XYZ file of C-alpha atoms in Angstrom:
649
model
C -39.744 55.686 -10.163
C -36.315 54.320 -11.016
C -35.195 54.596 -7.381
C -38.337 52.818 -6.179
C -37.738 49.913 -8.570
C -34.112 49.630 -7.468
C -35.250 49.718 -3.837
C -37.723 46.872 -4.446
C -34.995 44.846 -6.158
C -32.546 45.328 -3.283
C -35.089 44.535 -0.545
C -36.274 41.356 -2.266
C -32.653 40.442 -3.008
C -31.961 40.452 0.734
C -34.971 38.160 1.235
C -33.715 35.805 -1.496
C -30.204 35.773 -0.021
C -31.642 34.971 3.400
C -33.391 31.871 2.020
C -30.045 30.740 0.578
C -28.369 31.016 3.982
C -31.049 28.638 5.261
C -30.199 26.267 2.393
C -26.500 26.435 3.360
C -27.363 25.482 6.956
C -29.837 22.730 6.046
C -28.287 21.174 2.946
C -24.774 22.300 2.057
C -23.168 21.805 5.467
C -23.530 18.031 5.320
C -20.030 16.597 5.160
C -20.639 12.862 5.479
C -19.706 10.730 2.458
C -19.567 7.000 1.655
C -16.909 5.173 -0.369
C -18.607 2.070 -1.765
C -16.611 -0.761 -3.335
C -18.297 -2.515 -6.268
C -18.827 -6.135 -5.181
C -18.405 -7.798 -8.559
C -15.221 -5.854 -9.262
C -13.921 -6.806 -5.825
C -14.530 -10.500 -6.573
C -12.600 -10.174 -9.837
C -9.795 -8.279 -8.100
C -9.634 -11.026 -5.463
C -9.148 -13.627 -8.187
C -6.321 -11.567 -9.708
C -4.666 -10.591 -6.411
C -5.567 -13.185 -3.736
C -3.770 -11.213 -1.000
C -6.357 -8.419 -1.227
C -9.150 -8.528 1.341
C -12.120 -6.521 2.515
C -10.259 -5.871 5.759
C -7.395 -4.214 3.860
C -9.836 -2.241 1.724
C -11.661 -1.049 4.831
C -8.387 -0.080 6.517
C -7.582 2.076 3.500
C -10.894 3.856 3.180
C -13.917 1.947 1.896
C -17.001 2.286 4.073
C -19.472 0.046 2.240
C -19.669 -2.895 -0.163
C -22.110 -3.139 -3.070
C -23.730 -6.590 -3.214
C -25.513 -7.451 -6.444
C -28.856 -9.125 -6.933
C -27.822 -12.268 -8.821
C -29.581 -14.265 -11.479
C -29.915 -17.988 -12.055
C -27.246 -17.648 -14.740
C -24.883 -15.971 -12.244
C -25.259 -18.870 -9.818
C -24.656 -21.343 -12.646
C -21.431 -19.533 -13.529
C -20.288 -19.580 -9.893
C -21.055 -23.296 -9.502
C -23.741 -22.773 -6.873
C -26.246 -24.323 -9.294
C -25.897 -27.095 -11.874
C -28.464 -28.075 -14.439
C -29.108 -31.818 -14.349
C -29.695 -33.825 -17.501
C -31.404 -37.239 -17.593
C -28.016 -38.946 -17.601
C -26.946 -37.069 -14.439
C -30.114 -38.196 -12.656
C -29.571 -41.791 -13.791
C -26.026 -41.740 -12.359
C -27.266 -40.277 -9.062
C -29.079 -43.492 -8.196
C -32.551 -44.866 -7.512
C -33.451 -42.647 -4.554
C -33.363 -39.484 -6.622
C -35.174 -41.090 -9.560
C -37.904 -42.411 -7.262
C -38.348 -39.048 -5.549
C -38.691 -37.255 -8.875
C -41.191 -39.829 -10.132
C -43.212 -39.333 -6.927
C -43.270 -35.606 -7.731
C -44.665 -36.440 -11.170
C -41.467 -35.582 -13.029
C -40.744 -37.771 -16.037
C -36.970 -38.103 -16.275
C -37.038 -39.002 -19.949
C -39.170 -35.952 -20.796
C -37.053 -32.997 -19.655
C -36.974 -31.191 -23.013
C -39.395 -28.452 -21.874
C -38.490 -28.500 -18.194
C -35.335 -28.059 -16.151
C -33.899 -29.386 -12.893
C -31.072 -27.632 -11.064
C -29.013 -29.018 -8.204
C -28.322 -26.484 -5.436
C -24.795 -26.676 -3.996
C -24.845 -23.637 -1.708
C -26.480 -23.654 1.712
C -26.917 -19.875 1.648
C -28.529 -20.042 -1.792
C -30.883 -22.728 -0.486
C -31.950 -20.368 2.323
C -32.584 -17.597 -0.191
C -34.574 -19.940 -2.455
C -36.714 -21.082 0.467
C -37.508 -17.451 1.172
C -38.407 -16.926 -2.484
C -40.208 -20.265 -2.982
C -43.781 -18.984 -2.764
C -43.182 -16.319 -5.425
C -41.346 -18.739 -7.728
C -44.201 -21.216 -7.447
C -46.894 -18.602 -8.041
C -45.192 -17.015 -11.048
C -43.341 -19.945 -12.677
C -44.768 -23.108 -11.040
C -41.242 -23.784 -9.781
C -40.661 -26.205 -6.898
C -37.944 -26.855 -4.348
C -37.354 -30.576 -3.883
C -35.153 -31.962 -1.114
C -33.703 -35.447 -0.720
C -31.163 -36.792 1.747
C -28.375 -35.970 -0.719
C -29.708 -33.219 -2.969
C -31.574 -29.917 -2.950
C -33.220 -29.328 -6.318
C -34.950 -26.449 -8.080
C -37.452 -27.646 -10.685
C -39.083 -25.619 -13.494
C -41.852 -27.562 -15.303
C -42.025 -24.934 -18.082
C -38.482 -23.927 -18.884
C -37.286 -21.269 -21.274
C -33.820 -19.773 -21.664
C -35.171 -16.340 -20.703
C -35.617 -17.713 -17.167
C -31.843 -17.653 -16.774
C -32.398 -13.970 -15.920
C -34.490 -14.916 -12.889
C -33.240 -13.156 -9.776
C -32.640 -15.779 -7.104
C -30.458 -14.145 -4.477
C -27.121 -12.487 -3.764
C -23.546 -13.383 -2.836
C -24.172 -14.186 0.807
C -20.541 -15.005 1.623
C -19.428 -11.593 0.410
C -22.243 -9.867 2.295
C -21.542 -11.771 5.521
C -17.839 -10.881 5.405
C -18.637 -7.199 4.865
C -21.159 -7.084 7.705
C -18.765 -8.869 10.048
C -16.207 -6.121 9.363
C -18.765 -3.411 10.098
C -19.058 -2.251 6.490
C -22.383 -0.935 5.265
C -24.168 -2.913 2.558
C -25.361 -1.242 -0.633
C -27.721 -3.643 -2.390
C -27.818 -3.513 -6.201
C -31.173 -4.498 -7.629
C -32.081 -4.735 -11.325
C -35.429 -4.759 -13.124
C -35.331 -8.149 -14.857
C -38.044 -10.811 -14.803
C -38.876 -11.363 -11.090
C -36.576 -8.697 -9.672
C -39.262 -7.138 -7.477
C -40.042 -10.447 -5.763
C -36.325 -11.103 -5.292
C -35.797 -7.610 -3.881
C -38.630 -8.052 -1.408
C -37.304 -11.386 -0.142
C -33.604 -10.530 -0.160
C -34.095 -7.322 1.807
C -35.513 -9.412 4.625
C -32.402 -11.609 4.676
C -29.717 -9.025 3.940
C -30.957 -5.894 5.760
C -28.838 -3.433 3.690
C -28.551 0.285 4.435
C -28.429 1.577 0.846
C -30.198 0.599 -2.381
C -28.517 1.343 -5.724
C -30.219 0.144 -8.873
C -28.384 -1.813 -11.548
C -29.254 -1.161 -15.199
C -31.358 1.402 -17.021
C -34.466 1.112 -14.828
C -35.249 1.058 -11.137
C -36.801 -2.125 -9.794
C -40.552 -2.090 -10.330
C -40.513 0.348 -13.243
C -43.047 1.228 -14.573
C -45.950 -0.428 -12.748
C -44.565 -1.276 -9.314
C -42.592 1.830 -8.384
C -45.012 2.604 -5.545
C -44.437 -0.894 -4.131
C -40.665 -0.444 -4.432
C -40.920 2.871 -2.577
C -42.999 1.214 0.149
C -40.397 -1.550 0.515
C -37.650 1.040 0.864
C -39.582 2.833 3.582
C -40.317 -0.438 5.401
C -36.631 -1.388 5.479
C -35.377 2.169 6.068
C -33.337 2.088 2.853
C -31.478 5.100 1.501
C -31.679 5.520 -2.273
C -28.260 5.834 -3.920
C -29.334 7.929 -6.906
C -26.724 7.806 -9.654
C -26.089 11.107 -11.414
C -28.099 11.196 -14.642
C -25.131 11.956 -16.892
C -23.457 8.778 -15.567
C -26.481 6.479 -15.825
C -29.998 7.783 -16.422
C -32.357 5.264 -14.802
C -36.029 5.310 -15.728
C -38.245 5.801 -12.696
C -35.485 7.222 -10.481
C -37.045 10.689 -10.186
C -40.483 9.332 -9.332
C -39.005 6.984 -6.741
C -37.092 9.866 -5.143
C -40.291 11.893 -4.796
C -42.240 8.928 -3.402
C -39.553 8.441 -0.753
C -39.514 12.132 0.184
C -35.984 12.639 -1.207
C -34.405 10.093 1.146
C -31.398 9.782 -1.153
C -27.669 10.227 -1.600
C -26.313 11.594 -4.874
C -24.017 8.926 -6.298
C -21.036 9.264 -8.623
C -19.137 6.446 -10.306
C -16.636 5.788 -13.064
C -16.908 3.110 -15.737
C -14.294 0.359 -15.578
C -12.675 1.537 -18.826
C -12.358 5.064 -17.417
C -10.681 3.735 -14.281
C -8.139 1.710 -16.249
C -7.220 4.705 -18.425
C -6.776 7.146 -15.514
C -4.051 7.505 -12.910
C -4.621 7.871 -9.168
C -4.636 11.669 -9.202
C -7.176 11.884 -12.055
C -9.537 9.488 -10.278
C -9.203 11.257 -6.930
C -9.691 14.697 -8.503
C -12.821 13.510 -10.269
C -14.272 12.101 -7.053
C -13.343 15.226 -5.071
C -14.879 17.467 -7.714
C -18.162 15.544 -7.596
C -18.297 15.764 -3.794
C -17.208 19.398 -3.610
C -19.201 20.873 -6.492
C -22.200 18.570 -7.011
C -23.102 17.546 -3.462
C -22.275 13.893 -4.172
C -22.421 11.892 -0.936
C -21.755 8.399 -2.257
C -18.608 7.567 -4.234
C -19.137 4.284 -6.054
C -15.669 2.906 -6.693
C -14.396 0.275 -9.108
C -10.785 -0.860 -8.590
C -7.959 -1.272 -11.062
C -8.194 -4.722 -12.660
C -5.394 -4.437 -15.213
C -1.646 -4.103 -14.911
C 0.813 -5.110 -12.235
C 0.941 -4.510 -8.465
C -2.846 -4.474 -8.230
C -2.895 -4.770 -4.452
C -0.631 -1.807 -3.706
C -2.086 0.360 -6.484
C -5.659 -0.102 -5.291
C -4.881 0.295 -1.596
C -2.758 3.399 -2.212
C -5.539 4.947 -4.305
C -8.155 4.392 -1.603
C -5.861 5.676 1.145
C -5.117 8.846 -0.835
C -8.810 9.366 -1.594
C -9.785 9.005 2.056
C -6.993 11.355 3.155
C -7.975 13.946 0.533
C -11.623 13.859 1.596
C -10.695 14.346 5.243
C -8.327 17.182 4.320
C -11.258 19.033 2.744
C -13.421 18.525 5.830
C -15.464 15.512 4.723
C -16.171 12.502 6.944
C -15.994 9.125 5.153
C -18.511 6.630 6.517
C -20.895 9.105 8.141
C -23.250 10.114 5.345
C -26.614 11.526 6.339
C -29.744 12.017 4.313
C -30.946 15.616 4.192
C -34.605 16.143 5.014
C -36.776 17.652 2.282
C -35.998 21.342 2.065
C -37.856 24.222 0.452
C -38.237 27.926 0.996
C -41.835 29.056 1.366
C -44.274 30.272 -1.269
C -44.066 33.697 0.362
C -40.320 33.667 -0.248
C -41.008 32.755 -3.857
C -43.523 35.592 -4.230
C -40.992 38.065 -2.805
C -38.435 36.877 -5.363
C -41.022 37.205 -8.128
C -41.666 40.783 -6.957
C -37.957 41.597 -7.312
C -37.709 39.968 -10.750
C -40.824 41.843 -11.885
C -39.331 45.147 -10.691
C -36.173 44.362 -12.666
C -38.271 43.550 -15.734
C -40.109 46.867 -15.442
C -36.780 48.672 -15.072
C -35.511 46.987 -18.242
C -38.638 48.006 -20.169
C -38.220 51.558 -18.924
C -34.755 51.721 -20.447
C -36.269 50.761 -23.792
C -38.982 53.421 -23.483
C -36.678 56.037 -21.893
C -38.942 56.053 -18.796
C -41.838 57.684 -20.690
C -44.409 55.132 -19.475
C -42.982 54.258 -16.070
C -46.248 54.739 -14.150
C -48.279 52.681 -16.608
C -45.802 49.815 -16.308
C -46.661 49.338 -12.648
C -49.538 47.225 -13.890
C -46.983 44.444 -14.408
C -46.762 44.063 -10.630
C -50.475 43.217 -10.542
C -50.226 40.937 -13.565
C -47.273 39.040 -12.071
C -49.023 38.646 -8.708
C -52.231 37.448 -10.358
C -50.336 34.984 -12.537
C -48.441 33.654 -9.505
C -51.558 33.090 -7.405
C -53.254 31.438 -10.392
C -50.410 28.911 -10.785
C -50.264 28.256 -7.048
C -54.006 27.582 -6.999
C -53.452 25.030 -9.773
C -50.690 23.426 -7.666
C -48.088 24.404 -10.275
C -45.504 25.735 -7.864
C -42.629 24.065 -9.756
C -43.664 25.802 -12.984
C -43.862 29.161 -11.193
C -40.368 28.625 -9.806
C -39.009 27.774 -13.253
C -40.642 30.816 -14.877
C -39.396 33.150 -12.129
C -35.857 31.773 -12.417
C -35.895 32.068 -16.206
C -37.089 35.672 -15.942
C -34.227 36.529 -13.584
C -31.702 34.740 -15.815
C -32.786 36.816 -18.828
C -33.420 40.213 -17.229
C -30.437 40.805 -14.943
C -27.560 40.224 -17.392
C -29.426 42.406 -19.891
C -29.645 45.175 -17.300
C -25.971 44.766 -16.391
C -24.813 45.352 -19.980
C -27.307 48.086 -20.826
C -26.863 50.177 -17.664
C -23.147 49.796 -17.085
C -21.856 49.647 -20.660
C -24.258 50.761 -23.389
C -25.594 53.697 -21.390
C -22.101 55.090 -20.843
C -21.149 58.049 -23.031
C -17.394 57.806 -22.551
C -14.587 55.280 -22.394
C -11.713 54.969 -19.934
C -9.142 55.784 -22.625
C -10.755 59.224 -22.837
C -10.106 59.782 -19.111
C -6.865 60.338 -17.268
C -5.026 58.457 -14.518
C -7.059 57.343 -11.525
C -10.314 58.469 -13.148
C -9.778 55.903 -15.873
C -9.150 53.099 -13.383
C -12.048 54.030 -11.092
C -14.385 54.311 -14.096
C -13.562 50.758 -15.195
C -13.570 49.360 -11.661
C -16.907 50.880 -10.662
C -18.843 50.001 -13.792
C -17.469 46.476 -14.191
C -17.985 45.730 -10.492
C -21.535 47.103 -10.664
C -22.263 44.948 -13.727
C -20.989 41.786 -12.007
C -22.946 42.611 -8.839
C -26.092 43.122 -10.933
C -25.553 39.698 -12.497
C -24.859 38.256 -9.040
C -28.175 39.642 -7.771
C -29.850 37.913 -10.702
C -28.027 34.692 -9.830
C -29.251 34.868 -6.240
C -32.812 35.380 -7.509
C -32.438 32.333 -9.791
C -31.080 30.193 -6.965
C -33.697 31.492 -4.543
C -36.546 30.762 -6.946
C -35.331 27.172 -7.376
C -34.449 26.702 -3.707
C -36.110 23.335 -3.062
C -34.941 19.725 -2.866
C -36.656 19.146 -6.234
C -33.944 21.208 -7.929
C -31.108 20.671 -5.439
C -31.250 16.915 -6.116
C -32.027 17.438 -9.825
C -35.392 15.712 -9.701
C -36.538 18.772 -11.629
C -34.194 20.846 -13.775
C -33.991 24.549 -14.518
C -35.824 24.737 -17.839
C -34.729 26.974 -20.664
C -30.968 26.990 -20.116
C -30.271 27.821 -23.764
C -33.059 30.430 -23.765
C -31.434 32.020 -20.717
C -28.183 32.273 -22.688
C -29.636 33.548 -25.963
C -32.430 35.924 -24.892
C -30.138 38.426 -23.121
C -28.023 38.601 -26.292
C -31.145 39.341 -28.331
C -32.310 42.015 -25.869
C -28.850 43.610 -25.730
C -28.592 43.538 -29.541
C -31.991 45.187 -29.857
C -30.999 47.926 -27.427
C -27.651 48.439 -29.157
C -29.146 48.902 -32.618
C -32.302 50.777 -31.600
C -30.586 53.080 -29.055
C -33.835 54.316 -27.451
C -34.086 58.072 -27.093
C -31.234 58.817 -29.470
C -32.730 57.768 -32.793
C -35.954 58.277 -34.686
C -37.151 54.727 -35.334
C -39.466 55.768 -38.181
C -36.426 57.047 -40.053
C -33.924 54.441 -38.893
C -35.859 51.257 -39.768
C -36.224 52.074 -43.521
C -32.566 53.148 -43.558
C -31.513 49.787 -42.058
C -33.674 47.849 -44.525
C -32.115 49.702 -47.478
C -28.533 49.306 -46.247
C -25.997 47.870 -48.677
C -24.628 44.515 -47.492
C -20.886 44.291 -48.070
C -18.468 41.377 -47.940
C -17.232 42.512 -44.519
C -20.803 42.287 -43.241
C -21.078 38.693 -44.462
C -17.751 37.828 -42.835
C -18.962 39.409 -39.603
C -22.220 37.446 -39.828
C -20.260 34.236 -40.357
C -18.076 34.920 -37.338
C -21.153 35.603 -35.212
C -22.816 32.415 -36.465
C -19.729 30.392 -35.530
C -19.623 32.004 -32.100
C -23.330 31.245 -31.626
C -22.864 27.582 -32.577
C -19.969 27.152 -30.147
C -21.758 29.169 -27.474
C -25.040 27.254 -27.643
C -23.297 23.926 -28.181
C -21.351 24.324 -24.937
C -24.344 25.260 -22.768
C -27.024 23.248 -21.030
C -27.131 20.097 -18.926
C -26.032 17.966 -21.876
C -23.790 20.111 -24.124
C -23.562 19.201 -27.804
C -19.867 20.040 -28.154
C -17.194 18.236 -26.131
C -14.672 20.032 -23.949
C -11.251 20.059 -25.700
C -8.305 18.316 -24.031
C -6.329 21.545 -23.500
C -9.239 23.086 -21.604
C -9.514 20.023 -19.366
C -5.813 20.380 -18.556
C -6.201 24.071 -17.674
C -9.305 23.297 -15.611
C -7.388 20.743 -13.578
C -4.550 23.212 -12.993
C -6.930 25.962 -11.856
C -8.677 23.588 -9.457
C -5.343 22.710 -7.859
C -4.416 26.371 -7.418
C -7.783 27.958 -6.598
C -9.758 25.002 -5.121
C -12.750 26.093 -7.229
C -12.004 26.981 -10.822
C -13.559 30.063 -12.471
C -15.589 29.502 -15.619
C -13.785 30.021 -18.923
C -16.647 31.998 -20.458
C -16.382 34.478 -17.595
C -12.729 35.082 -16.771
C -11.188 34.381 -20.180
C -13.795 35.788 -22.588
C -16.786 37.693 -21.253
C -15.469 39.732 -18.331
C -12.153 40.809 -19.927
C -14.009 41.964 -23.046
C -16.523 43.823 -20.852
C -13.614 45.673 -19.206
C -12.053 46.267 -22.617
C -15.365 47.658 -23.884
C -15.439 50.084 -20.970
C -11.897 51.105 -21.822
C -12.295 51.998 -25.485
C -13.717 55.375 -26.498
C -17.507 55.660 -26.659
C -17.467 56.517 -30.380
C -15.663 53.244 -31.118
C -18.550 51.337 -29.543
C -20.761 52.650 -32.329
C -18.628 51.089 -35.045
C -19.796 47.882 -36.673
C -16.764 45.896 -35.496
C -17.757 46.505 -31.867
C -20.939 44.423 -32.130
C -19.252 40.976 -31.933
C -17.126 42.312 -29.064
C -20.339 43.377 -27.319
C -21.860 39.923 -27.764
C -18.805 38.244 -26.299
C -18.569 40.827 -23.507
C -22.155 39.980 -22.541
C -21.310 36.295 -22.146
C -19.551 36.919 -18.827
C -22.511 38.366 -16.918
C -24.874 35.840 -18.512
C -22.622 33.042 -17.274
C -22.466 34.582 -13.795
C -26.235 34.273 -13.504
C -26.160 30.775 -15.006
C -23.676 29.627 -12.345
C -26.410 29.928 -9.731
C -28.876 27.837 -11.741
C -26.807 24.744 -10.851
C -28.718 24.065 -7.653
C -26.807 20.867 -6.891
C -23.683 23.007 -6.428
C -23.291 24.377 -2.878
C -24.017 28.110 -2.659
C -20.581 28.989 -1.271
C -18.895 27.168 -4.163
C -20.905 29.242 -6.672
C -19.972 32.458 -4.848
C -16.295 31.499 -4.762
C -16.368 30.614 -8.468
C -17.904 34.010 -9.259
C -15.304 35.821 -7.146
C -12.411 34.026 -8.855
C -13.854 34.916 -12.265
C -14.185 38.545 -11.167
C -10.618 39.194 -9.987
C -8.979 36.957 -12.590
C -10.707 38.989 -15.313
C -8.722 42.107 -14.425
C -5.466 40.271 -15.172
C -6.693 38.999 -18.546
C -8.199 42.412 -19.377
C -4.922 44.163 -18.558
C -3.110 41.947 -21.059
C -5.825 42.647 -23.633
C -5.659 46.424 -23.118
C -1.851 46.443 -23.293
C -2.045 44.517 -26.559
C -4.627 47.002 -27.850
C -2.434 49.959 -26.888
C 0.600 48.363 -28.507
C -1.344 47.643 -31.673
C -2.583 51.238 -31.813
C 0.914 52.579 -31.279
C 2.490 50.546 -34.081
C -0.481 51.041 -36.375
C -0.343 54.827 -36.058
C 3.439 54.877 -36.326
C 3.739 52.766 -39.459
C 0.480 53.894 -41.026
C 1.704 57.496 -40.869
C 5.128 56.391 -42.079
C 3.886 54.384 -45.076
C 0.464 55.891 -45.561
């Protein structure tokens, strides 16, 4: 029965791996990327360094300019609008006064109304396009005389300063003349939907990036926003959630059939505090490891030599992207991708077989035939969820099952089931024993990772519209299962006798210290996991990460190569009887972290498959180096302990 289960796992693993190769071809091998300059930051930079220009920025790497949807207040600040008081109208002369009186506007009663003079021809064009909506929603009117163009609000309130009226047309025209793409930035204030609808007609941008905490139209007009985007063939620049979570973004992505580009940006304060290399590395990391296709860039605005610093940064960024095989300015949207439900059912079959195998280890294979019923239960459950149109839930459950089961199997089969340690063997036998069992454990975890990635292999998870649920459960449950197996030791102990003995055990100070250490490890372990970890990454680790990325291109994960895997190898090295001592339990927990993390690596669906494989490989071989140091330290400690203990003892 054991061989049959392993055969099912291997066959379905091949099917899962095949679906990932399709994902590599359809999604991961898309090397186009955009470098978008923030329009407002560019305007500020231009005021600080007049010699800078869009032409120079384009020559050094930018491929698009972000043009903001601007409010009435913005146009007031720029001088494109000016609010007129009664005295201003009086000074303007009789023609204006007469025209206003003919419109029914009492000049001496402007307390609850407002008149604005329009000084920009492009703004006038935008207002004419928006006039019908302004009149319908705010009773506003456009009034023209031989000398003035006016915007009149009969019922004025300061909140109307947030009205969206247009965009910086001069900036947009210059960018389009240079052949730069336009990324339009739309907010969700007051009449933003009406402004978006009218400005898209005038501007004809290629990309839409939302400004603020909500997408335009949220919550009631998201469908209309999606329809507008389809009508104007707009690509959604979806900002990564940990940078700026925007309400309605996920729904909008689904409505537009995932016609989006993952977008990464840095806050202005972050830019000012970083040097060129830090900024470039951060951008490269987002493109390389998170499938970011749109780099949203804000320039340096503080310090000296702003022109050369900003141009040099962009030139280096563009060169670095090209050196890694990316093509600035040629981004392409990936069509919706998903493996089939039959692929998912095959993966579920493999995960179920692994679950049955795990249960058999707990029951010492006494009920192996009876456990085949789980195949039927899993199939029935899967078809039930699919009939209810809950495919996403089925994918999440299947992935969670794989994330829990496979690392548990790796530790139980290739560590806890072993009745000897490498230090009890001689020469090449010792090395081959460690190499075989550790490699088999990592491969088992890798199979689990492929099942996780295969189960979640759709654009919903690749673009993080849906997330892998239960990340912390996937980290903790294997530890619980492994702990249970370690203490119960199926087949070697009589549970009826052992349970009362455990309950009557005397708790000593060393046990409390051990419990405290485990609690601390658990807090750090859980706090550093998940999409939004509770504990920050220390500065020294960030430095080491950066160094490893420079050397290895893709850095291995600390929990694998520095903690989990080396301790797994060390656990294989020490004598089997030492694994039964109380002090080994925390070592076991830490040793298990490596294979758990290996599986978790593949739950990051936004990371290209080949990057995850390379990360796992680096963790694997690097672990031997760290483990060798650990074993040499252990041998040295034993040598001196025995020498001086015998001498003084």
